[in-house]
Coordinates of C-alpha atoms and ligand atoms in Angstrom, one line a residue:
M1 CA 35.4 -10.2 18.8
T2 CA 33.8 -13.5 19.8
S3 CA 36.5 -15.7 18.7
I4 CA 36.9 -17.8 21.8
L5 CA 39.1 -20.2 19.9
A6 CA 41.6 -17.5 19.0
K7 CA 41.7 -16.3 22.6
L8 CA 42.4 -19.8 23.9
E9 CA 45.0 -20.5 21.2
N10 CA 46.8 -17.3 22.2
S11 CA 46.8 -18.3 25.9
V12 CA 48.1 -21.8 25.2
S13 CA 50.8 -20.5 22.9
Q14 CA 52.0 -18.1 25.5
A15 CA 52.0 -20.8 28.2
L16 CA 53.9 -23.1 25.8
V17 CA 56.6 -20.5 25.4
A18 CA 56.7 -19.7 29.1
A19 CA 57.1 -23.4 29.9
F20 CA 59.4 -24.6 27.1
G21 CA 61.0 -21.6 25.5
T22 CA 60.5 -19.6 22.3
E23 CA 61.2 -22.6 20.1
L24 CA 57.6 -23.5 20.6
A25 CA 56.2 -20.1 19.7
A26 CA 55.1 -21.4 16.3
T27 CA 53.6 -24.7 17.5
D28 CA 49.9 -25.1 16.7
P29 CA 48.2 -25.1 20.2
L30 CA 45.7 -27.6 18.8
V31 CA 42.6 -26.1 20.5
V32 CA 39.2 -27.4 19.4
P33 CA 35.7 -27.4 20.8
A34 CA 35.5 -30.3 23.3
S35 CA 34.4 -33.6 21.8
N36 CA 32.4 -34.4 24.9
P37 CA 30.7 -31.6 26.8
K38 CA 31.3 -33.5 30.0
F39 CA 34.9 -32.4 29.9
G40 CA 34.3 -28.8 29.3
D41 CA 33.8 -26.5 26.3
Y42 CA 37.2 -26.6 24.6
Q43 CA 40.3 -28.8 24.7
S44 CA 43.9 -28.6 23.7
N45 CA 45.6 -31.7 22.5
V46 CA 49.0 -30.1 22.2
A47 CA 50.7 -31.9 25.1
L48 CA 50.2 -35.2 23.4
S49 CA 51.6 -34.0 20.1
L50 CA 54.8 -32.7 21.9
A51 CA 55.7 -35.8 23.9
K52 CA 58.2 -37.1 21.3
Q53 CA 59.8 -33.7 20.6
L54 CA 60.2 -32.8 24.3
K55 CA 60.9 -36.4 25.5
Q56 CA 58.4 -36.0 28.3
A57 CA 55.2 -37.7 29.3
P58 CA 52.2 -35.8 27.9
R59 CA 50.6 -35.4 31.3
A60 CA 53.8 -33.7 32.6
I61 CA 53.8 -31.4 29.6
A62 CA 50.1 -30.7 30.1
S63 CA 50.7 -29.8 33.7
A64 CA 53.6 -27.5 32.9
I65 CA 51.4 -25.7 30.4
V66 CA 48.4 -25.5 32.8
D67 CA 50.7 -24.0 35.5
R68 CA 51.5 -21.1 33.2
L69 CA 48.2 -20.6 31.6
E70 CA 46.7 -17.2 32.2
V71 CA 43.0 -17.7 31.5
A72 CA 41.5 -16.8 34.9
D73 CA 39.6 -13.9 33.5
F74 CA 37.5 -16.0 31.2
C75 CA 37.8 -19.7 32.1
E76 CA 37.4 -21.9 35.1
I77 CA 40.6 -23.5 36.3
P78 CA 41.8 -25.8 33.4
T79 CA 41.9 -29.5 34.1
I80 CA 44.0 -32.3 32.7
A81 CA 42.2 -35.4 31.5
G82 CA 43.1 -38.9 30.2
P83 CA 46.6 -39.1 28.6
G84 CA 47.1 -35.3 28.7
F85 CA 44.2 -33.4 27.3
I86 CA 43.8 -29.9 28.7
N87 CA 40.2 -29.0 29.2
F88 CA 38.7 -25.6 29.4
T89 CA 35.3 -24.5 30.7
L90 CA 34.1 -20.9 30.0
Q91 CA 33.0 -18.8 32.9
P92 CA 29.2 -18.0 32.8
G93 CA 30.1 -14.4 33.4
Y94 CA 32.3 -14.3 30.3
I95 CA 29.6 -16.0 28.2
A96 CA 27.1 -13.4 29.3
T97 CA 29.5 -10.6 28.4
L98 CA 30.0 -11.9 24.9
L99 CA 26.3 -12.5 24.4
R100 CA 25.6 -8.9 25.4
A101 CA 28.3 -7.6 23.0
I102 CA 26.9 -9.5 20.0
Q103 CA 23.3 -8.7 20.9
T104 CA 24.0 -5.0 20.3
D105 CA 26.0 -5.5 17.1
D106 CA 24.4 -5.8 13.6
R107 CA 27.2 -8.2 12.5
L108 CA 26.8 -10.4 15.6
G109 CA 30.3 -9.4 16.7
I110 CA 32.0 -10.6 13.5
A111 CA 34.2 -7.7 12.4
K112 CA 35.2 -7.2 8.7
V113 CA 38.8 -8.1 7.9
K114 CA 41.2 -5.2 8.3
S115 CA 43.1 -5.6 5.0
P116 CA 40.7 -7.2 2.6
Q117 CA 42.3 -9.3 -0.1
K118 CA 40.8 -9.5 -3.6
I119 CA 39.2 -12.8 -4.3
I120 CA 37.9 -14.1 -7.6
V121 CA 35.3 -16.8 -7.6
D122 CA 34.9 -18.5 -11.0
F123 CA 31.7 -20.4 -10.8
S124 CA 28.6 -21.6 -12.7
S125 CA 30.2 -21.1 -16.1
P126 CA 27.7 -23.0 -18.4
N127 CA 28.3 -23.3 -22.2
I128 CA 26.5 -21.4 -24.9
A129 CA 24.2 -23.5 -27.1
K130 CA 24.3 -26.3 -24.6
E131 CA 22.0 -27.0 -21.7
M132 CA 23.0 -25.7 -18.3
H133 CA 23.0 -29.0 -16.3
V134 CA 22.9 -30.2 -12.7
G135 CA 26.7 -29.9 -12.5
H136 CA 26.4 -26.2 -13.3
L137 CA 23.7 -26.0 -10.7
R138 CA 26.1 -27.3 -8.1
S139 CA 28.8 -25.0 -9.2
T140 CA 26.3 -22.1 -9.0
I141 CA 25.1 -22.9 -5.5
I142 CA 28.5 -23.6 -4.0
G143 CA 30.3 -20.7 -5.8
D144 CA 27.6 -18.2 -4.7
A145 CA 27.9 -19.4 -1.1
I146 CA 31.7 -19.1 -1.2
A147 CA 31.4 -15.6 -2.6
R148 CA 28.9 -14.6 0.0
L149 CA 31.1 -15.8 2.8
F150 CA 34.0 -13.7 1.7
E151 CA 31.8 -10.7 0.9
F152 CA 30.3 -10.8 4.4
H153 CA 33.8 -10.9 5.9
G154 CA 34.7 -7.7 4.0
Y155 CA 36.8 -9.1 1.2
E156 CA 36.6 -7.7 -2.3
V157 CA 35.0 -10.4 -4.3
L158 CA 34.7 -10.6 -8.1
R159 CA 32.2 -13.2 -9.2
L160 CA 33.1 -14.4 -12.6
N161 CA 31.0 -16.5 -15.0
H162 CA 33.6 -18.1 -17.3
V163 CA 31.0 -19.0 -19.9
G164 CA 32.0 -21.4 -22.7
D165 CA 31.2 -18.9 -25.5
W166 CA 34.1 -19.5 -27.9
G167 CA 35.6 -22.2 -30.0
T168 CA 35.1 -24.4 -33.0
Q169 CA 31.6 -25.4 -32.0
F170 CA 30.4 -21.9 -33.2
G171 CA 31.8 -22.5 -36.7
M172 CA 29.9 -25.7 -36.8
L173 CA 26.7 -24.2 -35.4
I174 CA 26.8 -21.2 -37.8
A175 CA 27.5 -23.4 -40.8
Y176 CA 24.6 -25.7 -39.8
L177 CA 22.1 -22.9 -39.1
S178 CA 22.8 -21.0 -42.3
S179 CA 21.1 -23.8 -44.1
A180 CA 18.8 -25.3 -41.5
Y181 CA 17.6 -22.1 -39.8
P182 CA 19.0 -19.0 -41.3
E183 CA 16.7 -16.6 -39.3
A184 CA 18.6 -17.7 -36.2
L185 CA 21.7 -16.0 -37.5
T186 CA 20.0 -12.7 -38.2
T187 CA 17.0 -12.3 -35.9
A188 CA 17.1 -12.1 -32.2
N189 CA 15.1 -14.7 -30.3
A190 CA 14.3 -16.7 -33.4
L191 CA 15.1 -19.9 -31.4
E192 CA 14.3 -21.3 -28.0
I193 CA 17.2 -22.6 -26.1
G194 CA 15.8 -26.1 -26.4
D195 CA 15.9 -25.8 -30.2
L196 CA 19.4 -24.3 -30.0
V197 CA 20.6 -27.3 -28.0
S198 CA 19.0 -29.8 -30.3
L199 CA 20.3 -28.0 -33.4
Y200 CA 23.7 -28.0 -31.9
K201 CA 23.4 -31.8 -31.5
Q202 CA 22.3 -32.1 -35.1
A203 CA 25.2 -29.9 -36.3
K204 CA 27.6 -32.1 -34.3
V205 CA 26.3 -35.3 -36.0
R206 CA 26.7 -33.7 -39.4
F207 CA 30.2 -32.4 -38.5
D208 CA 31.3 -35.8 -37.6
E209 CA 30.1 -37.6 -40.7
D210 CA 30.3 -35.0 -43.5
A211 CA 33.8 -33.9 -44.5
E212 CA 32.6 -31.1 -46.8
F213 CA 30.5 -29.7 -43.9
K214 CA 33.5 -29.9 -41.6
E215 CA 35.4 -27.7 -44.0
T216 CA 32.6 -25.2 -44.2
A217 CA 32.5 -25.1 -40.4
R218 CA 36.2 -24.6 -40.3
Q219 CA 35.9 -21.6 -42.6
E220 CA 33.2 -20.2 -40.4
V221 CA 35.5 -20.4 -37.4
V222 CA 38.1 -18.5 -39.4
K223 CA 35.6 -15.8 -40.3
L224 CA 34.4 -15.5 -36.7
Q225 CA 38.0 -15.2 -35.4
A226 CA 38.8 -12.7 -38.1
G227 CA 35.9 -10.6 -36.7
E228 CA 33.8 -10.7 -39.8
A229 CA 30.7 -8.6 -39.1
G230 CA 28.0 -11.2 -40.2
S231 CA 29.7 -14.0 -38.2
R232 CA 30.1 -11.8 -35.2
H233 CA 26.5 -10.8 -35.3
A234 CA 25.3 -14.4 -35.6
W235 CA 27.5 -15.4 -32.8
Q236 CA 26.2 -12.6 -30.6
L237 CA 22.6 -13.7 -31.3
L238 CA 23.4 -17.2 -30.3
C239 CA 25.1 -16.1 -27.1
N240 CA 22.2 -13.9 -26.2
Q241 CA 19.8 -16.7 -26.7
S242 CA 21.6 -18.9 -24.2
R243 CA 22.3 -16.0 -21.9
Q244 CA 18.6 -15.3 -21.5
E245 CA 18.0 -18.9 -20.5
F246 CA 20.8 -18.9 -18.0
Q247 CA 19.4 -15.7 -16.5
V248 CA 16.1 -17.3 -15.7
I249 CA 17.9 -19.7 -13.4
Y250 CA 20.1 -17.0 -11.9
D251 CA 17.0 -14.8 -11.2
L252 CA 15.2 -17.7 -9.5
L253 CA 18.2 -18.6 -7.4
N254 CA 19.1 -14.9 -6.7
I255 CA 22.6 -15.3 -8.1
K256 CA 24.7 -12.3 -9.1
L257 CA 27.5 -13.0 -11.6
E258 CA 29.6 -11.0 -13.9
E259 CA 29.9 -12.7 -17.3
R260 CA 33.4 -12.8 -18.7
G261 CA 33.4 -15.7 -21.1
E262 CA 36.1 -17.6 -22.8
S263 CA 35.9 -15.2 -25.8
F264 CA 37.1 -12.4 -23.6
Y265 CA 40.6 -14.0 -23.5
N266 CA 40.8 -14.8 -27.1
P267 CA 43.1 -11.8 -28.0
F268 CA 45.6 -12.9 -25.4
L269 CA 46.0 -16.6 -26.4
P270 CA 48.9 -16.2 -28.9
D271 CA 50.9 -14.3 -26.2
V272 CA 50.3 -17.0 -23.7
V273 CA 51.8 -19.6 -26.1
S274 CA 54.8 -17.3 -26.8
Q275 CA 55.3 -16.9 -23.1
L276 CA 55.4 -20.6 -22.7
D277 CA 57.8 -20.9 -25.5
E278 CA 60.1 -18.2 -24.1
S279 CA 60.1 -20.0 -20.7
G280 CA 61.4 -23.1 -22.6
L281 CA 58.4 -25.1 -21.6
L282 CA 56.8 -25.6 -25.0
E283 CA 57.2 -28.9 -26.9
E284 CA 55.7 -30.3 -30.0
S285 CA 53.9 -33.6 -29.9
A286 CA 52.2 -35.0 -33.0
G287 CA 52.0 -31.5 -34.4
A288 CA 50.4 -30.0 -31.3
K289 CA 52.1 -27.5 -29.0
C290 CA 52.1 -28.7 -25.5
V291 CA 53.8 -28.6 -22.1
F292 CA 54.6 -31.9 -20.4
L293 CA 53.5 -32.1 -16.8
E294 CA 55.3 -33.4 -13.8
G295 CA 53.5 -36.0 -11.8
F296 CA 50.9 -36.8 -14.4
T297 CA 51.4 -39.9 -16.4
N298 CA 49.2 -42.2 -18.5
K299 CA 48.7 -45.9 -18.0
E300 CA 52.1 -46.6 -19.6
G301 CA 53.8 -44.3 -17.2
E302 CA 54.6 -41.7 -19.9
P303 CA 54.2 -38.0 -18.9
L304 CA 51.0 -36.4 -19.9
P305 CA 50.9 -33.1 -21.9
L306 CA 48.8 -30.0 -21.4
I307 CA 47.9 -29.1 -24.9
V308 CA 47.8 -25.4 -25.7
Q309 CA 47.6 -25.3 -29.5
K310 CA 46.2 -27.9 -31.8
T311 CA 47.7 -29.0 -35.1
D312 CA 45.2 -26.8 -37.0
G313 CA 46.3 -23.7 -34.9
G314 CA 43.2 -23.7 -32.7
F315 CA 43.7 -23.1 -29.0
N316 CA 42.4 -25.2 -26.1
Y317 CA 40.4 -25.0 -23.0
A318 CA 43.6 -25.0 -21.0
T319 CA 45.1 -22.1 -23.1
T320 CA 42.1 -19.9 -22.3
D321 CA 42.5 -20.8 -18.6
L322 CA 46.2 -19.8 -18.7
A323 CA 45.3 -16.5 -20.3
A324 CA 42.5 -16.0 -17.8
L325 CA 44.9 -16.7 -14.9
K326 CA 47.3 -14.1 -16.3
Y327 CA 44.6 -11.5 -16.7
R328 CA 43.3 -12.2 -13.2
V329 CA 46.7 -11.9 -11.6
E330 CA 47.9 -8.9 -13.6
Q331 CA 44.8 -6.9 -14.4
D332 CA 42.4 -7.9 -11.7
R333 CA 45.2 -8.1 -9.1
A334 CA 43.6 -11.0 -7.4
D335 CA 45.1 -12.5 -4.2
K336 CA 43.1 -15.6 -4.4
I337 CA 41.4 -17.3 -7.4
I338 CA 38.8 -20.0 -6.6
Y339 CA 37.4 -22.3 -9.3
V340 CA 34.3 -24.2 -8.6
T341 CA 33.8 -27.2 -10.9
D342 CA 33.1 -30.9 -10.7
V343 CA 35.9 -33.2 -9.6
G344 CA 36.3 -34.4 -13.2
Q345 CA 38.2 -31.2 -13.9
A346 CA 40.7 -31.7 -11.1
N347 CA 43.5 -32.7 -13.4
H348 CA 42.8 -29.9 -15.8
F349 CA 43.3 -27.3 -13.0
A350 CA 46.3 -29.1 -11.5
G351 CA 47.9 -29.0 -14.9
V352 CA 47.0 -25.4 -15.6
F353 CA 48.3 -24.2 -12.2
Q354 CA 51.5 -26.2 -12.6
V355 CA 52.3 -24.7 -16.0
A356 CA 51.2 -21.2 -14.9
K357 CA 53.7 -21.4 -11.9
K358 CA 56.5 -22.6 -14.1
A359 CA 55.9 -19.9 -16.7
G360 CA 55.7 -17.1 -14.1
I361 CA 52.0 -16.5 -14.8
L362 CA 51.0 -17.5 -11.3
P363 CA 53.3 -16.0 -8.7
D364 CA 53.7 -17.6 -5.2
K365 CA 51.8 -14.9 -3.5
V366 CA 48.6 -15.6 -5.4
D367 CA 46.6 -18.6 -4.3
A368 CA 44.8 -20.5 -7.1
I369 CA 42.4 -23.1 -5.7
H370 CA 40.3 -25.6 -7.4
V371 CA 37.2 -26.3 -5.3
P372 CA 35.9 -29.7 -6.7
F373 CA 32.5 -31.2 -6.1
G374 CA 31.1 -34.7 -6.7
F375 CA 28.5 -35.7 -9.3
V376 CA 24.8 -35.4 -8.9
L377 CA 23.0 -38.8 -8.7
D378 CA 19.3 -39.6 -8.4
K379 CA 18.0 -40.9 -5.1
N380 CA 19.0 -44.5 -6.1
G381 CA 22.5 -43.5 -6.7
K382 CA 22.2 -43.6 -10.5
K383 CA 23.2 -40.9 -13.0
F384 CA 20.7 -38.1 -12.8
K385 CA 18.4 -38.3 -15.8
T386 CA 14.7 -37.9 -16.7
R387 CA 12.6 -41.0 -16.9
S388 CA 13.1 -41.1 -20.7
G389 CA 16.8 -40.9 -20.2
K390 CA 17.3 -37.2 -21.2
T391 CA 19.2 -34.7 -19.1
V392 CA 17.0 -32.9 -16.6
K393 CA 16.3 -29.2 -17.4
L394 CA 17.2 -27.1 -14.5
K395 CA 14.1 -24.9 -14.8
D396 CA 12.0 -28.1 -14.5
L397 CA 14.0 -29.3 -11.6
L398 CA 13.5 -26.1 -9.6
D399 CA 9.9 -25.9 -10.5
E400 CA 9.3 -29.4 -9.3
A401 CA 10.9 -28.5 -5.9
I402 CA 8.6 -25.5 -5.7
N403 CA 5.5 -27.5 -6.6
R404 CA 6.2 -30.1 -4.1
A405 CA 6.8 -27.5 -1.4
R406 CA 3.4 -26.1 -2.3
T407 CA 1.7 -29.4 -2.0
D408 CA 3.4 -30.0 1.4
L409 CA 2.3 -26.6 2.6
E410 CA -1.3 -27.0 1.4
T411 CA -1.5 -30.3 3.2
R412 CA -0.1 -28.8 6.4
L413 CA -2.5 -25.8 6.2
Q414 CA -5.4 -28.2 5.9
T415 CA -4.4 -30.3 8.9
E416 CA -3.8 -27.2 11.0
G417 CA -7.1 -25.7 9.8
R418 CA -5.4 -22.6 8.6
T419 CA -6.3 -20.4 5.6
E420 CA -3.7 -18.3 3.9
T421 CA -3.7 -16.1 0.8
K422 CA -2.6 -17.3 -2.6
E423 CA 0.3 -14.9 -2.4
F424 CA 1.4 -16.3 0.9
I425 CA 1.3 -19.8 -0.4
A426 CA 3.2 -19.0 -3.5
Q427 CA 5.9 -17.1 -1.6
V428 CA 6.4 -19.8 1.0
A429 CA 6.5 -22.5 -1.6
Q430 CA 9.0 -20.7 -3.6
V431 CA 11.3 -19.9 -0.7
V432 CA 11.0 -23.4 0.8
G433 CA 11.4 -25.2 -2.6
L434 CA 14.5 -23.3 -3.7
S435 CA 16.1 -23.3 -0.2
A436 CA 15.6 -27.0 0.0
V437 CA 17.5 -27.5 -3.3
K438 CA 20.3 -25.2 -2.2
Y439 CA 20.6 -26.5 1.3
A440 CA 20.5 -30.2 0.2
D441 CA 23.6 -29.4 -1.9
L442 CA 25.4 -27.3 0.7
S443 CA 24.8 -29.6 3.6
Q444 CA 26.8 -32.4 2.0
N445 CA 30.5 -32.7 2.0
R446 CA 30.9 -31.2 -1.5
T447 CA 33.6 -33.7 -2.5
S448 CA 31.2 -36.6 -2.3
D449 CA 28.6 -37.4 -5.0
Y450 CA 25.3 -36.0 -4.0
K451 CA 22.0 -37.8 -4.2
F452 CA 19.2 -35.6 -5.4
D453 CA 16.1 -36.6 -3.4
Y454 CA 13.0 -34.3 -3.3
D455 CA 11.4 -36.1 -0.4
K456 CA 14.4 -35.9 1.8
M457 CA 15.3 -32.3 1.1
L458 CA 11.7 -31.1 1.7
D459 CA 11.3 -33.0 5.0
L460 CA 10.4 -30.9 8.0
K461 CA 12.6 -33.1 10.2
G462 CA 16.3 -33.6 9.9
N463 CA 19.1 -31.6 8.5
T464 CA 17.0 -29.8 5.9
A465 CA 16.1 -26.3 4.8
P466 CA 12.5 -26.6 6.1
Y467 CA 13.7 -27.6 9.5
L468 CA 16.0 -24.6 9.8
L469 CA 13.5 -22.2 8.3
Y470 CA 11.1 -23.5 10.9
A471 CA 13.5 -22.9 13.7
Y472 CA 13.8 -19.3 12.5
V473 CA 10.0 -18.9 12.3
R474 CA 9.5 -19.9 15.9
P475 CA 11.3 -16.8 17.4
Q476 CA 9.2 -14.6 15.0
G477 CA 6.1 -16.3 16.4
I478 CA 7.2 -15.5 19.9
S479 CA 7.8 -11.9 19.0
R480 CA 4.3 -11.6 17.4
K481 CA 2.6 -13.4 20.3
G482 CA 4.3 -11.4 23.0
N483 CA 4.3 -8.2 21.0
I484 CA 8.1 -8.1 21.4
D485 CA 10.3 -5.9 19.4
F486 CA 13.6 -7.8 19.6
Q487 CA 15.6 -4.7 18.7
Q488 CA 14.2 -2.9 21.8
L489 CA 15.3 -5.6 24.3
D490 CA 17.1 -4.1 27.2
A491 CA 20.8 -4.8 26.4
D492 CA 21.7 -4.2 30.0
N493 CA 19.4 -6.9 31.2
K494 CA 21.2 -9.6 33.2
I495 CA 21.9 -12.8 31.2
I496 CA 20.9 -15.8 33.2
L497 CA 22.0 -19.2 32.1
E498 CA 20.5 -21.5 34.8
K499 CA 19.1 -24.3 32.8
E500 CA 21.4 -26.7 31.0
S501 CA 19.7 -26.1 27.6
E502 CA 20.2 -22.3 28.0
L503 CA 23.9 -22.7 28.7
V504 CA 24.3 -25.1 25.8
L505 CA 22.5 -22.8 23.4
A506 CA 24.4 -19.8 24.5
K507 CA 27.8 -21.5 24.0
H508 CA 26.8 -22.7 20.6
I509 CA 25.8 -19.2 19.5
L510 CA 29.2 -18.0 20.4
Q511 CA 31.0 -20.5 18.1
F512 CA 29.6 -19.0 15.0
E513 CA 32.6 -16.7 14.2
D514 CA 35.0 -19.6 14.6
V515 CA 33.0 -21.7 12.2
I516 CA 33.0 -19.0 9.6
K517 CA 36.8 -18.7 9.9
E518 CA 37.2 -22.4 9.6
V519 CA 35.1 -22.5 6.4
E520 CA 37.0 -19.7 4.9
A521 CA 40.1 -21.9 5.0
S522 CA 38.5 -25.3 4.1
L523 CA 35.8 -24.0 1.8
L524 CA 33.6 -26.8 3.1
L525 CA 30.2 -25.2 3.5
N526 CA 28.6 -28.2 5.1
R527 CA 30.4 -27.1 8.3
I528 CA 28.2 -24.0 8.3
S529 CA 25.0 -26.0 7.7
Q530 CA 26.0 -28.5 10.4
Y531 CA 26.5 -25.6 12.8
L532 CA 23.1 -24.1 11.9
Y533 CA 21.4 -27.5 12.2
E534 CA 22.8 -28.0 15.7
L535 CA 21.9 -24.4 16.5
S536 CA 18.3 -25.2 15.5
Q537 CA 18.3 -28.4 17.6
K538 CA 19.7 -26.7 20.6
F539 CA 17.2 -23.9 20.3
N540 CA 14.3 -26.3 20.0
K541 CA 15.4 -28.1 23.1
F542 CA 15.7 -24.8 25.0
Y543 CA 12.2 -23.8 23.6
E544 CA 10.7 -27.0 24.9
E545 CA 12.4 -26.8 28.4
C546 CA 12.3 -23.1 29.2
P547 CA 9.2 -21.0 29.3
I548 CA 10.0 -17.7 27.6
L549 CA 7.0 -15.3 27.5
D550 CA 5.7 -16.7 30.7
A551 CA 9.0 -16.4 32.6
K552 CA 9.5 -13.7 35.3
E553 CA 11.9 -10.9 34.7
P554 CA 14.9 -10.7 34.4
I555 CA 14.8 -14.3 33.2
R556 CA 12.2 -13.4 30.6
T557 CA 14.3 -10.8 28.8
S558 CA 17.4 -13.0 29.2
R559 CA 15.6 -15.8 27.3
L560 CA 14.2 -13.4 24.7
I561 CA 17.8 -12.3 24.1
L562 CA 18.8 -15.9 23.5
T563 CA 15.9 -16.4 21.2
D564 CA 16.7 -13.3 19.2
L565 CA 20.4 -14.2 19.0
T566 CA 19.4 -17.7 17.7
A567 CA 17.2 -16.2 15.0
R568 CA 19.7 -13.6 13.9
T569 CA 22.5 -16.2 13.8
L570 CA 20.2 -18.5 11.7
K571 CA 19.3 -15.7 9.4
L572 CA 22.9 -14.6 8.9
G573 CA 24.2 -18.2 8.5
L574 CA 21.5 -19.0 6.0
S575 CA 22.1 -15.8 4.1
L576 CA 25.7 -16.9 3.7
L577 CA 24.4 -20.0 2.1
G578 CA 22.2 -17.9 -0.2
I579 CA 19.0 -18.9 1.6
E580 CA 16.4 -16.4 2.6
V581 CA 14.3 -16.8 5.7
L582 CA 10.5 -16.5 6.2
E583 CA 8.7 -14.7 9.0
R584 CA 5.9 -17.3 8.9
M585 CA 5.5 -20.5 7.1
Ligands
LIG1 N1 32.5 -24.2 -19.0 C1 33.1 -25.2 -18.2 C2 32.2 -26.4 -18.1 O1 31.0 -26.3 -18.4 C3 33.4 -24.7 -16.8 C4 34.4 -23.6 -16.7 C5 35.1 -23.5 -15.4 N2 36.0 -22.4 -15.2 C6 37.2 -22.3 -15.8 N3 37.9 -21.2 -15.6 N4 37.7 -23.3 -16.5 O2 32.7 -27.4 -17.7

């Protein structure tokens, strides 16, 4: 409803056709928010892009377009600037109409999509018996936000946890535990995850140096794969142990996920290999079954294989992903499948998608997208580790953020001479600490490496969660102070945008829907955080310049509407990032 961009794009497209004929019907009208507010609110750069094709000067093209533009009902007369930019300024009356429309709508004017596609988001996906690490944390935060975005827009979203719960490591682990810690294989919760992780490491050492043990481990895999009851039970116990640990993190971060681990696809693996064989793609290389990839070569320029079955008959990570793709296309009927992992797996997914397309597993109409993210570094740009060089436990990392948020809050309460209950302090510290971690991640371009810095993410100033949460708290304070129920504001009240900061804020509020649409295409969530950060800044400017509760009617109500719309946009935007707001902090 509020998509101003769509409305302008339509108008420019129609004017293009009117001026130059239907050949230009599919030309991108290149409308974007104006880079400099001096020139208006939006601009189209299409005239410049058409100069070559139409063999005309861009300014002449721009003027032919402007002559045919029908935007009088919502824009001032468009102007041409510089080499041929077309500038648009929205009419205040139109802005007021849109604001009033979203004011009375729970969804802030953003309708659900009419024909919702089915979207699978494969994210988080830690591995059993191994520690869930910061890379999984990024995947969890980013994947959850992507899922939330599509859910809000009305898509049918399936959130899948592709847990690493299968493979030769279980044979090794079971073989090791049967002598080192037999209770773990028969009794629930006999181990802590920390122990499980270190036992796993010990098992691996033994596996690598002891041939006899290796053979025992191999036999354990065979038993497990054959479904032998004791092995199955032991495996279940180990999985449950890890699962409980993962759940602690998911509960803290409020993450909903459906577990469908690698083991789920185990029965389908032989069929996948046959299908590759039937498509004539399968080759043998050093005893392993593989598919050679196009466009992927090693240092010597030789084509690289995607290995699907090892010499010993075992299947690979890629085989499971091919089976998972097939299942998701055929059984889940997904239209779009999104995988959130670090950039290190980019080649893996490119290979899997290529092979799946060739084998007819992945039809053209289904979009498979790898959403890569960079590595987590410490604030000095080094690999993220504890002081003693160990990997950082996620629970410790989150607790530390919460503790620091609590210390910050207690200091602030002291300076402000406030006293608050223990519950209040605990609640605020938890929300601020966890939001800070999430927001610090989501406010970066995900493709870059990300520096984990507690001081920066908890700062009350700058593009941080605390700054945004604070911008939300302000309107709530106004409501308490003035005894205002935002839901009862008179929707027919005139919207008055006299002051520059009011107008700027109003226009920014109206861009939200366009930002959401943009992010659905780019899957770059930092665009949403950037938008929310600017919204907070614009609101703070407005708040400093324009008296609200002390203003006379109808200005007072008009400003309260702007205040409420800011808060609701912030709340909705943050909720899409998986961040909850506070009424006071
Ligand atoms: N378990 C894998 C890891 O820890 C991530 C799985 C990602 N999803 C997938 N379908 N391959 O790296």
